[in-house]
Amino acid sequence: MDFSPIIYVKCALAAFTWLVFFLLVIKRKNIERLAQSIHIQRLTVELLNTELQMKLHPVGPERMALFEKCDAIKSELRTSSGLPSHCTSNTPNENSTPENVVSLHAKRLNKRVV
Amino acid sequence: MEFTVDYVLSYFIPSVELKSYFIILFTASTAMLAASILTAYRYLKGNLPLTTLFCTLFITLSYMATDYLITYMFFGNTEELTINEQLGFYPLYSFFDIFTGIALLLITPFLSSEPTKRIPSSTLVAVGVLLVNAVAHLGYLFNAFVSPYDITIASIMYIGTINITDFILILTLFFPVTTNRVVDTLLEKRELAYS
């Protein structure tokens, strides 16, 4: 049976578009990451603008409201970027100092003895 | 006996004389329309996110457009369509499914209110169904190119696949929260099994 060449072209185009669709399904995490990064960028700009406005105001209820807004944006930013909402990375960790390690001073003393 | 065979085949072979094909087609569309109305109501009540509403509405619109094309193909023209004209519609069905899926994949993360911008599992199921449907249309067309005089088995496989996937899609549209929970649980179990 003779088919029109237009159908072959349509079929080829549809197959190519299906491949693109399949590729997008496989790479869907990249689309999610792109959306996430755009969201984080928007939040960062908003945070900077709010902080700038906050510093222009004198101490008072308006500045307090802006400060709370900054806190809310920071919290959302931490959640969006995968960090915990109460990040304690700057605070010293009590368990980080091991007890059973010889101090450098003691090691030097030992060397002198030897 | 012949009536029975014809009646059974009528569920699988698209033709004007055998109306069962159209009954299934329009039942699916009507169910999707009902799912859209229910989803809109639940969204307005605040039970569902915007991404679910967008997914349901977009898929329903796409399916109704495809149904319009199918109806036009069989009933719109007074003259009988040639085989080239009939087969020319199948890439269009495929295009409808593909563009619907691409739109869902590209728009849903930006509409999501979650901080992680994750595509919901129900949307992923719908996208998977559209992926299978699109390749089924193309497979049917390819079979028509290869063996144009023997399409019964291909029709049964094609319409059977479309009916099963449409049934899954309708279930997904009606119960998005349950689908999310089931798919997430299954994926978690799989990850645990491999870890």
Tab-separated table of C-alpha atoms in Angstrom:
chain	number	residue	atom	x	y	z
A	1	MET	CA	0.000	0.000	0.000
A	2	ASP	CA	1.287	3.475	-0.873
A	3	PHE	CA	1.271	5.896	2.019
A	4	SER	CA	1.619	9.638	1.715
A	5	PRO	CA	5.144	10.929	2.526
A	6	ILE	CA	3.557	13.479	4.885
A	7	ILE	CA	2.548	10.643	7.221
A	8	TYR	CA	6.133	9.385	7.319
A	9	VAL	CA	7.368	12.886	8.158
A	10	LYS	CA	4.683	13.271	10.863
A	11	CYS	CA	5.613	9.888	12.290
A	12	ALA	CA	9.329	10.752	12.349
A	13	LEU	CA	8.612	14.097	14.026
A	14	ALA	CA	6.387	12.430	16.609
A	15	ALA	CA	9.071	9.816	17.317
A	16	PHE	CA	11.710	12.536	17.743
A	17	THR	CA	9.429	14.527	20.077
A	18	TRP	CA	8.727	11.355	22.052
A	19	LEU	CA	12.479	10.872	22.506
A	20	VAL	CA	12.767	14.441	23.815
A	21	PHE	CA	9.869	13.744	26.165
A	22	PHE	CA	11.516	10.537	27.371
A	23	LEU	CA	14.772	12.416	27.971
A	24	LEU	CA	12.910	15.052	29.991
A	25	VAL	CA	11.258	12.327	32.088
A	26	ILE	CA	14.673	10.832	32.831
A	27	LYS	CA	16.188	14.241	33.604
A	28	ARG	CA	13.239	15.459	35.684
A	29	LYS	CA	15.474	15.937	38.739
A	30	ASN	CA	17.380	18.612	36.801
A	31	ILE	CA	14.129	20.493	36.175
A	32	GLU	CA	13.317	20.254	39.885
A	33	ARG	CA	16.803	21.550	40.758
A	34	LEU	CA	16.409	24.428	38.287
A	35	ALA	CA	13.089	25.421	39.852
A	36	GLN	CA	14.644	25.133	43.305
A	37	SER	CA	17.627	27.302	42.381
A	38	ILE	CA	15.377	29.982	40.874
A	39	HIS	CA	13.293	29.925	44.069
A	40	ILE	CA	16.445	30.269	46.215
A	41	GLN	CA	17.705	33.124	44.039
A	42	ARG	CA	14.374	34.943	44.392
A	43	LEU	CA	14.433	34.425	48.176
A	44	THR	CA	18.020	35.679	48.436
A	45	VAL	CA	17.202	38.867	46.536
A	46	GLU	CA	14.134	39.377	48.715
A	47	LEU	CA	16.232	38.847	51.851
A	48	LEU	CA	18.843	41.375	50.751
A	49	ASN	CA	16.179	43.956	49.911
A	50	THR	CA	14.441	43.412	53.246
A	51	GLU	CA	17.715	43.712	55.178
A	52	LEU	CA	18.501	46.929	53.319
A	53	GLN	CA	15.079	48.350	54.172
A	54	MET	CA	15.512	47.234	57.775
A	55	LYS	CA	18.796	49.076	58.146
A	56	LEU	CA	17.248	52.270	56.764
A	57	HIS	CA	14.574	52.324	59.464
A	58	PRO	CA	15.223	53.541	63.014
A	59	VAL	CA	14.711	51.164	65.915
A	60	GLY	CA	10.993	50.690	66.360
A	61	PRO	CA	8.030	48.514	65.456
A	62	GLU	CA	8.609	48.853	61.688
A	63	ARG	CA	12.210	47.687	61.998
A	64	MET	CA	11.050	44.854	64.266
A	65	ALA	CA	8.475	43.762	61.647
A	66	LEU	CA	11.150	43.793	58.939
A	67	PHE	CA	13.483	41.834	61.206
A	68	GLU	CA	10.808	39.165	61.701
A	69	LYS	CA	10.246	39.067	57.935
A	70	CYS	CA	13.998	38.571	57.467
A	71	ASP	CA	13.899	35.702	59.922
A	72	ALA	CA	11.004	34.090	58.065
A	73	ILE	CA	12.825	34.427	54.729
A	74	LYS	CA	16.009	32.980	56.243
A	75	SER	CA	14.069	30.042	57.626
A	76	GLU	CA	12.475	29.377	54.223
A	77	LEU	CA	15.867	29.751	52.564
A	78	ARG	CA	17.396	27.173	54.893
A	79	THR	CA	14.559	24.727	54.176
A	80	SER	CA	14.807	25.290	50.425
A	81	SER	CA	18.534	24.795	50.287
A	82	GLY	CA	18.324	21.582	52.294
A	83	LEU	CA	19.739	22.935	55.544
A	84	PRO	CA	17.893	22.356	58.824
A	85	SER	CA	15.810	25.280	60.004
A	86	HIS	CA	17.861	25.705	63.173
A	87	CYS	CA	21.385	25.420	61.861
A	88	THR	CA	24.018	25.018	64.556
A	89	SER	CA	27.056	24.809	62.311
A	90	ASN	CA	28.724	27.885	63.884
A	91	THR	CA	28.237	26.812	67.471
A	92	PRO	CA	31.046	24.688	68.951
A	93	ASN	CA	30.158	21.044	69.263
A	94	GLU	CA	30.829	19.551	72.665
A	95	ASN	CA	31.502	16.092	71.305
A	96	SER	CA	34.042	17.303	68.782
A	97	THR	CA	36.904	17.325	71.328
A	98	PRO	CA	37.980	13.753	71.917
A	99	GLU	CA	39.165	12.943	75.405
A	100	ASN	CA	41.572	10.103	74.718
A	101	VAL	CA	43.938	11.992	72.399
A	102	VAL	CA	47.361	12.999	73.656
A	103	SER	CA	47.851	16.737	73.489
A	104	LEU	CA	50.570	18.259	71.339
A	105	HIS	CA	52.318	19.667	74.389
A	106	ALA	CA	52.440	16.227	76.035
A	107	LYS	CA	53.727	14.694	72.819
A	108	ARG	CA	56.578	17.246	72.650
A	109	LEU	CA	57.396	16.570	76.254
A	110	ASN	CA	57.548	12.848	75.547
A	111	LYS	CA	59.865	13.459	72.597
A	112	ARG	CA	62.212	15.420	74.804
A	113	VAL	CA	62.219	12.624	77.326
A	114	VAL	CA	63.036	10.066	74.643
B	1	MET	CA	-21.570	-16.359	17.799
B	2	GLU	CA	-20.617	-13.874	15.125
B	3	PHE	CA	-22.487	-11.152	16.985
B	4	THR	CA	-20.559	-12.013	20.154
B	5	VAL	CA	-17.191	-11.909	18.409
B	6	ASP	CA	-18.100	-8.635	16.750
B	7	TYR	CA	-19.304	-7.246	20.047
B	8	VAL	CA	-16.077	-8.206	21.812
B	9	LEU	CA	-13.969	-6.888	18.954
B	10	SER	CA	-15.946	-3.671	18.955
B	11	TYR	CA	-14.226	-2.747	22.218
B	12	PHE	CA	-10.883	-2.874	20.488
B	13	ILE	CA	-11.329	-1.777	16.893
B	14	PRO	CA	-12.102	1.864	16.154
B	15	SER	CA	-14.874	2.072	13.569
B	16	VAL	CA	-18.135	3.938	13.054
B	17	GLU	CA	-20.347	0.859	12.912
B	18	LEU	CA	-19.180	-0.547	16.243
B	19	LYS	CA	-20.104	2.060	18.840
B	20	SER	CA	-18.575	0.427	21.937
B	21	TYR	CA	-15.210	2.045	21.189
B	22	PHE	CA	-16.788	5.469	21.437
B	23	ILE	CA	-18.698	4.546	24.591
B	24	ILE	CA	-15.392	3.734	26.337
B	25	LEU	CA	-13.783	6.855	24.891
B	26	PHE	CA	-16.456	9.230	26.114
B	27	THR	CA	-16.818	7.440	29.450
B	28	ALA	CA	-13.115	8.115	30.081
B	29	SER	CA	-13.506	11.782	29.117
B	30	THR	CA	-16.582	12.205	31.293
B	31	ALA	CA	-14.796	10.566	34.239
B	32	MET	CA	-11.877	12.960	33.760
B	33	LEU	CA	-14.252	15.915	33.668
B	34	ALA	CA	-15.838	14.713	36.909
B	35	ALA	CA	-12.354	14.293	38.421
B	36	SER	CA	-11.499	17.866	37.386
B	37	ILE	CA	-14.619	19.258	39.047
B	38	LEU	CA	-13.922	17.227	42.204
B	39	THR	CA	-10.271	18.335	42.257
B	40	ALA	CA	-11.259	21.990	41.779
B	41	TYR	CA	-13.707	21.691	44.672
B	42	ARG	CA	-11.057	20.075	46.901
B	43	TYR	CA	-8.499	22.728	45.877
B	44	LEU	CA	-10.917	25.508	46.777
B	45	LYS	CA	-11.495	23.837	50.141
B	46	GLY	CA	-7.709	23.830	50.636
B	47	ASN	CA	-7.238	20.055	50.668
B	48	LEU	CA	-5.130	19.784	47.505
B	49	PRO	CA	-2.177	21.809	46.170
B	50	LEU	CA	-2.212	23.867	42.992
B	51	THR	CA	0.028	21.371	41.165
B	52	THR	CA	-2.610	18.624	41.423
B	53	LEU	CA	-5.317	20.932	40.100
B	54	PHE	CA	-3.088	22.011	37.219
B	55	CYS	CA	-2.252	18.401	36.358
B	56	THR	CA	-5.908	17.302	36.388
B	57	LEU	CA	-7.194	20.256	34.379
B	58	PHE	CA	-4.410	20.080	31.787
B	59	ILE	CA	-4.826	16.346	31.205
B	60	THR	CA	-8.615	16.668	30.955
B	61	LEU	CA	-8.303	19.461	28.403
B	62	SER	CA	-5.797	17.446	26.404
B	63	TYR	CA	-7.997	14.338	26.408
B	64	MET	CA	-11.085	16.313	25.424
B	65	ALA	CA	-9.171	17.857	22.534
B	66	THR	CA	-8.051	14.386	21.433
B	67	ASP	CA	-11.633	13.097	21.683
B	68	TYR	CA	-12.792	16.003	19.556
B	69	LEU	CA	-10.224	14.997	16.947
B	70	ILE	CA	-11.347	11.354	17.023
B	71	THR	CA	-14.993	12.348	16.736
B	72	TYR	CA	-14.141	14.667	13.871
B	73	MET	CA	-12.206	11.879	12.198
B	74	PHE	CA	-15.142	9.464	12.267
B	75	PHE	CA	-18.209	11.694	12.130
B	76	GLY	CA	-17.067	15.142	10.990
B	77	ASN	CA	-16.668	14.368	7.320
B	78	THR	CA	-19.558	13.263	5.148
B	79	GLU	CA	-17.121	11.663	2.728
B	80	GLU	CA	-15.336	8.506	3.722
B	81	LEU	CA	-11.763	9.158	4.862
B	82	THR	CA	-8.899	7.621	2.969
B	83	ILE	CA	-6.382	5.440	4.783
B	84	ASN	CA	-3.815	8.258	4.567
B	85	GLU	CA	-6.212	10.702	6.219
B	86	GLN	CA	-7.124	8.202	8.928
B	87	LEU	CA	-3.513	7.355	9.732
B	88	GLY	CA	-2.579	11.042	9.680
B	89	PHE	CA	-4.486	11.526	12.920
B	90	TYR	CA	-2.374	9.100	14.967
B	91	PRO	CA	0.778	11.296	15.072
B	92	LEU	CA	-1.532	14.106	16.238
B	93	TYR	CA	-2.785	12.003	19.156
B	94	SER	CA	0.832	11.256	19.969
B	95	PHE	CA	1.730	14.950	19.785
B	96	PHE	CA	-1.125	15.833	22.136
B	97	ASP	CA	0.082	13.304	24.723
B	98	ILE	CA	3.741	14.307	24.357
B	99	PHE	CA	3.140	18.039	24.666
B	100	THR	CA	0.808	17.519	27.618
B	101	GLY	CA	3.504	15.481	29.377
B	102	ILE	CA	6.256	17.986	28.557
B	103	ALA	CA	4.096	20.864	29.821
B	104	LEU	CA	3.386	18.981	33.046
B	105	LEU	CA	7.083	18.231	33.574
B	106	LEU	CA	8.229	21.781	32.842
B	107	ILE	CA	5.511	23.761	34.657
B	108	THR	CA	4.716	21.646	37.756
B	109	PRO	CA	8.026	22.268	39.654
B	110	PHE	CA	7.611	26.030	39.220
B	111	LEU	CA	4.026	25.935	40.514
B	112	SER	CA	4.897	23.785	43.501
B	113	SER	CA	4.652	25.498	46.871
B	114	GLU	CA	7.008	22.964	48.484
B	115	PRO	CA	10.503	24.307	49.215
B	116	THR	CA	12.124	21.316	47.492
B	117	LYS	CA	10.046	21.901	44.292
B	118	ARG	CA	9.540	18.169	43.907
B	119	ILE	CA	7.158	16.897	41.205
B	120	PRO	CA	4.342	14.980	42.989
B	121	SER	CA	4.212	11.228	42.442
B	122	SER	CA	0.656	11.417	41.055
B	123	THR	CA	1.870	13.806	38.345
B	124	LEU	CA	4.739	11.436	37.577
B	125	VAL	CA	2.273	8.554	37.181
B	126	ALA	CA	0.189	10.685	34.809
B	127	VAL	CA	3.322	11.596	32.830
B	128	GLY	CA	4.261	7.902	32.630
B	129	VAL	CA	0.789	7.049	31.311
B	130	LEU	CA	1.107	9.778	28.674
B	131	LEU	CA	4.539	8.424	27.720
B	132	VAL	CA	3.106	4.922	27.191
B	133	ASN	CA	0.044	6.247	25.329
B	134	ALA	CA	2.209	8.311	22.977
B	135	VAL	CA	4.391	5.359	22.089
B	136	ALA	CA	1.269	3.154	21.670
B	137	HIS	CA	-0.123	5.556	19.053
B	138	LEU	CA	3.204	5.477	17.229
B	139	GLY	CA	3.413	1.684	17.491
B	140	TYR	CA	-0.052	1.307	15.962
B	141	LEU	CA	0.969	3.626	13.142
B	142	PHE	CA	4.207	1.738	12.605
B	143	ASN	CA	2.266	-1.537	12.441
B	144	ALA	CA	0.002	-0.005	9.787
B	145	PHE	CA	3.107	0.819	7.748
B	146	VAL	CA	4.523	-2.667	8.094
B	147	SER	CA	1.370	-4.770	7.649
B	148	PRO	CA	-1.508	-2.556	6.485
B	149	TYR	CA	-3.967	-5.399	5.751
B	150	ASP	CA	-3.797	-7.166	9.113
B	151	ILE	CA	-4.529	-4.790	11.966
B	152	THR	CA	-6.777	-6.872	14.253
B	153	ILE	CA	-4.123	-8.020	16.734
B	154	ALA	CA	-2.435	-4.621	16.630
B	155	SER	CA	-5.802	-2.959	17.303
B	156	ILE	CA	-6.497	-5.238	20.243
B	157	MET	CA	-3.053	-4.532	21.712
B	158	TYR	CA	-3.346	-0.797	21.014
B	159	ILE	CA	-6.828	-0.253	22.427
B	160	GLY	CA	-6.116	-2.652	25.317
B	161	THR	CA	-3.028	-0.654	26.290
B	162	ILE	CA	-4.871	2.651	25.962
B	163	ASN	CA	-7.796	1.401	28.075
B	164	ILE	CA	-5.559	0.078	30.866
B	165	THR	CA	-3.430	3.243	30.973
B	166	ASP	CA	-6.525	5.454	30.850
B	167	PHE	CA	-8.015	3.513	33.751
B	168	ILE	CA	-4.813	4.085	35.763
B	169	LEU	CA	-4.904	7.761	34.796
B	170	ILE	CA	-8.530	8.164	35.890
B	171	LEU	CA	-7.746	6.496	39.221
B	172	THR	CA	-4.762	8.834	39.637
B	173	LEU	CA	-6.866	11.895	38.886
B	174	PHE	CA	-9.621	10.844	41.279
B	175	PHE	CA	-7.303	9.803	44.139
B	176	PRO	CA	-4.103	11.904	43.902
B	177	VAL	CA	-3.274	11.737	47.619
B	178	THR	CA	-3.615	7.941	47.753
B	179	THR	CA	-1.532	7.602	44.583
B	180	ASN	CA	1.177	9.790	46.111
B	181	ARG	CA	1.195	7.663	49.249
B	182	VAL	CA	1.237	4.331	47.386
B	183	VAL	CA	3.963	5.350	44.926
B	184	ASP	CA	6.128	6.904	47.643
B	185	THR	CA	5.780	3.786	49.785
B	186	LEU	CA	6.681	1.527	46.864
B	187	LEU	CA	9.726	3.635	45.967
B	188	GLU	CA	10.879	3.745	49.584
B	189	LYS	CA	10.571	-0.021	49.826
B	190	ARG	CA	12.583	-0.452	46.665
B	191	GLU	CA	15.312	1.869	47.954
B	192	LEU	CA	15.431	-0.023	51.238
B	193	ALA	CA	15.718	-3.331	49.402
B	194	TYR	CA	18.740	-2.087	47.464
B	195	SER	CA	20.430	-0.368	50.365
